[in-house]
């Protein structure tokens, strides 16, 4: 599943360069980036059936407000081995004053906290822990992937044109939220890295035609921004 290290240069050691063949699936709306990422992961694992996926969304009652814990339950629904790491086991009440969360906060707080409370009984693996870049790279080096919550206003792809040609949070012709001040939550799928260039490779569901790349420092800034809880959903190929 991994690109041979030799393809990246004769001086590289195994594990210095990883680029996994994760398919790119574009989100359809401003709110479904997490679902698009889940589709990418399931297709990578050879488990994506569109009809079954839609049934799973109905069973889990997933609507327009998607949290990382929802994606963990979705992986469990498909029997996919996973590990959800976060800094907050539930909803951080401080987010109520964040413009990104304000609209759905009151209606979602109870639902999301219940999902966390029931996780163990439902065999959804959730841990309060800190994850390092080295941990992430070791995971990717085994052919596994991960869904990460980032602040899209901070994340910058070095391969995409700047400024962004179109917005990942609104259809063309609508006001763009990508560079709005404050936190803008967005899910991406990690698919590799290069130690030589200090790069992280990922799929951004805002796009349908490209793999993205950013520096480790920019990735760290985006994934540890206030609002993300440093959420990362590790997914394993040996499910």
mmCIF file of C-alpha atoms in Angstrom, residues 128-234:
data_model
loop_
_atom_site.group_PDB
_atom_site.id
_atom_site.type_symbol
_atom_site.label_atom_id
_atom_site.label_comp_id
_atom_site.label_asym_id
_atom_site.label_seq_id
_atom_site.Cartn_x
_atom_site.Cartn_y
_atom_site.Cartn_z
ATOM 1 C CA UNK A 128 -8.028 11.410 26.237
ATOM 2 C CA UNK A 129 -4.434 11.663 25.136
ATOM 3 C CA UNK A 130 -1.837 13.777 23.375
ATOM 4 C CA UNK A 131 -0.625 12.637 19.962
ATOM 5 C CA UNK A 132 2.727 13.651 18.480
ATOM 6 C CA UNK A 133 3.697 14.022 14.830
ATOM 7 C CA UNK A 134 5.972 11.025 15.325
ATOM 8 C CA UNK A 135 2.973 8.961 16.478
ATOM 9 C CA UNK A 136 1.075 10.016 13.354
ATOM 10 C CA UNK A 137 3.981 9.212 11.049
ATOM 11 C CA UNK A 138 4.428 5.778 12.624
ATOM 12 C CA UNK A 139 0.720 5.109 12.027
ATOM 13 C CA UNK A 140 0.914 6.160 8.374
ATOM 14 C CA UNK A 141 4.098 4.145 7.826
ATOM 15 C CA UNK A 142 2.088 0.985 8.550
ATOM 16 C CA UNK A 143 -0.350 1.778 5.739
ATOM 17 C CA UNK A 144 -3.007 3.097 8.120
ATOM 18 C CA UNK A 145 -4.796 6.444 7.705
ATOM 19 C CA UNK A 146 -6.331 9.084 9.966
ATOM 20 C CA UNK A 147 -9.100 11.681 9.914
ATOM 21 C CA UNK A 148 -8.017 14.928 11.572
ATOM 22 C CA UNK A 149 -9.996 17.972 12.682
ATOM 23 C CA UNK A 150 -8.171 21.180 11.755
ATOM 24 C CA UNK A 151 -8.746 24.908 11.675
ATOM 25 C CA UNK A 152 -9.109 25.517 7.944
ATOM 26 C CA UNK A 153 -8.305 29.190 8.356
ATOM 27 C CA UNK A 154 -4.822 28.193 9.484
ATOM 28 C CA UNK A 155 -4.108 25.181 7.248
ATOM 29 C CA UNK A 156 -2.232 26.138 4.079
ATOM 30 C CA UNK A 157 -1.597 23.766 1.182
ATOM 31 C CA UNK A 158 1.755 24.366 -0.485
ATOM 32 C CA UNK A 159 0.582 22.758 -3.730
ATOM 33 C CA UNK A 160 -2.657 24.714 -4.206
ATOM 34 C CA UNK A 161 -2.802 28.140 -5.786
ATOM 35 C CA UNK A 162 -3.065 31.075 -3.424
ATOM 36 C CA UNK A 163 -5.501 32.572 -2.706
ATOM 37 C CA UNK A 164 -7.917 29.665 -2.861
ATOM 38 C CA UNK A 165 -9.768 29.450 -6.157
ATOM 39 C CA UNK A 166 -12.992 28.348 -4.499
ATOM 40 C CA UNK A 167 -14.250 27.894 -1.010
ATOM 41 C CA UNK A 168 -14.401 24.639 0.866
ATOM 42 C CA UNK A 169 -17.361 25.819 2.944
ATOM 43 C CA UNK A 170 -19.728 27.287 0.355
ATOM 44 C CA UNK A 171 -20.732 26.631 -3.270
ATOM 45 C CA UNK A 172 -19.215 28.834 -5.926
ATOM 46 C CA UNK A 173 -20.749 32.271 -5.993
ATOM 47 C CA UNK A 174 -21.447 32.294 -2.247
ATOM 48 C CA UNK A 175 -19.510 34.163 0.397
ATOM 49 C CA UNK A 176 -16.272 32.373 1.259
ATOM 50 C CA UNK A 177 -15.613 31.426 4.855
ATOM 51 C CA UNK A 178 -12.154 29.918 4.336
ATOM 52 C CA UNK A 179 -10.236 32.970 5.449
ATOM 53 C CA UNK A 180 -12.794 34.237 7.954
ATOM 54 C CA UNK A 181 -11.285 35.262 11.299
ATOM 55 C CA UNK A 182 -11.662 32.806 14.130
ATOM 56 C CA UNK A 183 -11.956 29.046 14.177
ATOM 57 C CA UNK A 184 -13.338 27.200 11.126
ATOM 58 C CA UNK A 185 -13.503 23.457 11.780
ATOM 59 C CA UNK A 186 -12.744 21.144 8.861
ATOM 60 C CA UNK A 187 -11.885 17.443 8.499
ATOM 61 C CA UNK A 188 -9.042 16.125 6.333
ATOM 62 C CA UNK A 189 -7.616 12.642 5.678
ATOM 63 C CA UNK A 190 -3.912 12.081 6.282
ATOM 64 C CA UNK A 191 -2.234 9.921 3.642
ATOM 65 C CA UNK A 192 1.515 10.314 4.034
ATOM 66 C CA UNK A 193 4.578 12.406 4.741
ATOM 67 C CA UNK A 194 8.118 13.174 3.644
ATOM 68 C CA UNK A 195 10.824 13.467 6.276
ATOM 69 C CA UNK A 196 13.217 14.987 3.746
ATOM 70 C CA UNK A 197 10.963 17.982 3.020
ATOM 71 C CA UNK A 198 9.187 18.048 6.384
ATOM 72 C CA UNK A 199 5.831 17.669 4.650
ATOM 73 C CA UNK A 200 2.483 16.126 5.539
ATOM 74 C CA UNK A 201 0.304 14.790 2.691
ATOM 75 C CA UNK A 202 -3.474 14.866 3.005
ATOM 76 C CA UNK A 203 -6.780 14.826 1.123
ATOM 77 C CA UNK A 204 -8.922 17.917 1.556
ATOM 78 C CA UNK A 205 -12.569 17.069 0.758
ATOM 79 C CA UNK A 206 -13.003 20.633 -0.500
ATOM 80 C CA UNK A 207 -11.217 19.502 -3.668
ATOM 81 C CA UNK A 208 -11.942 16.647 -6.071
ATOM 82 C CA UNK A 209 -8.751 16.621 -8.114
ATOM 83 C CA UNK A 210 -5.661 16.861 -5.909
ATOM 84 C CA UNK A 211 -3.607 15.676 -2.988
ATOM 85 C CA UNK A 212 -2.552 18.488 -0.673
ATOM 86 C CA UNK A 213 0.695 19.034 1.200
ATOM 87 C CA UNK A 214 1.748 21.287 4.038
ATOM 88 C CA UNK A 215 4.671 21.688 6.407
ATOM 89 C CA UNK A 216 4.704 19.810 9.692
ATOM 90 C CA UNK A 217 4.694 23.133 11.554
ATOM 91 C CA UNK A 218 1.625 24.404 9.680
ATOM 92 C CA UNK A 219 -0.167 21.082 10.183
ATOM 93 C CA UNK A 220 0.577 21.206 13.912
ATOM 94 C CA UNK A 221 -0.719 24.767 14.164
ATOM 95 C CA UNK A 222 -3.924 23.852 12.311
ATOM 96 C CA UNK A 223 -4.684 20.684 14.271
ATOM 97 C CA UNK A 224 -3.938 22.141 17.707
ATOM 98 C CA UNK A 225 -5.906 25.387 17.242
ATOM 99 C CA UNK A 226 -8.459 26.151 19.933
ATOM 100 C CA UNK A 227 -11.673 24.502 18.794
ATOM 101 C CA UNK A 228 -10.211 21.244 17.497
ATOM 102 C CA UNK A 229 -9.634 19.541 20.885
ATOM 103 C CA UNK A 230 -6.705 18.038 18.916
ATOM 104 C CA UNK A 231 -9.186 15.441 17.629
ATOM 105 C CA UNK A 232 -7.671 12.695 15.510
ATOM 106 C CA UNK A 233 -9.389 9.483 14.464
ATOM 107 C CA UNK A 234 -6.830 6.763 13.732
#
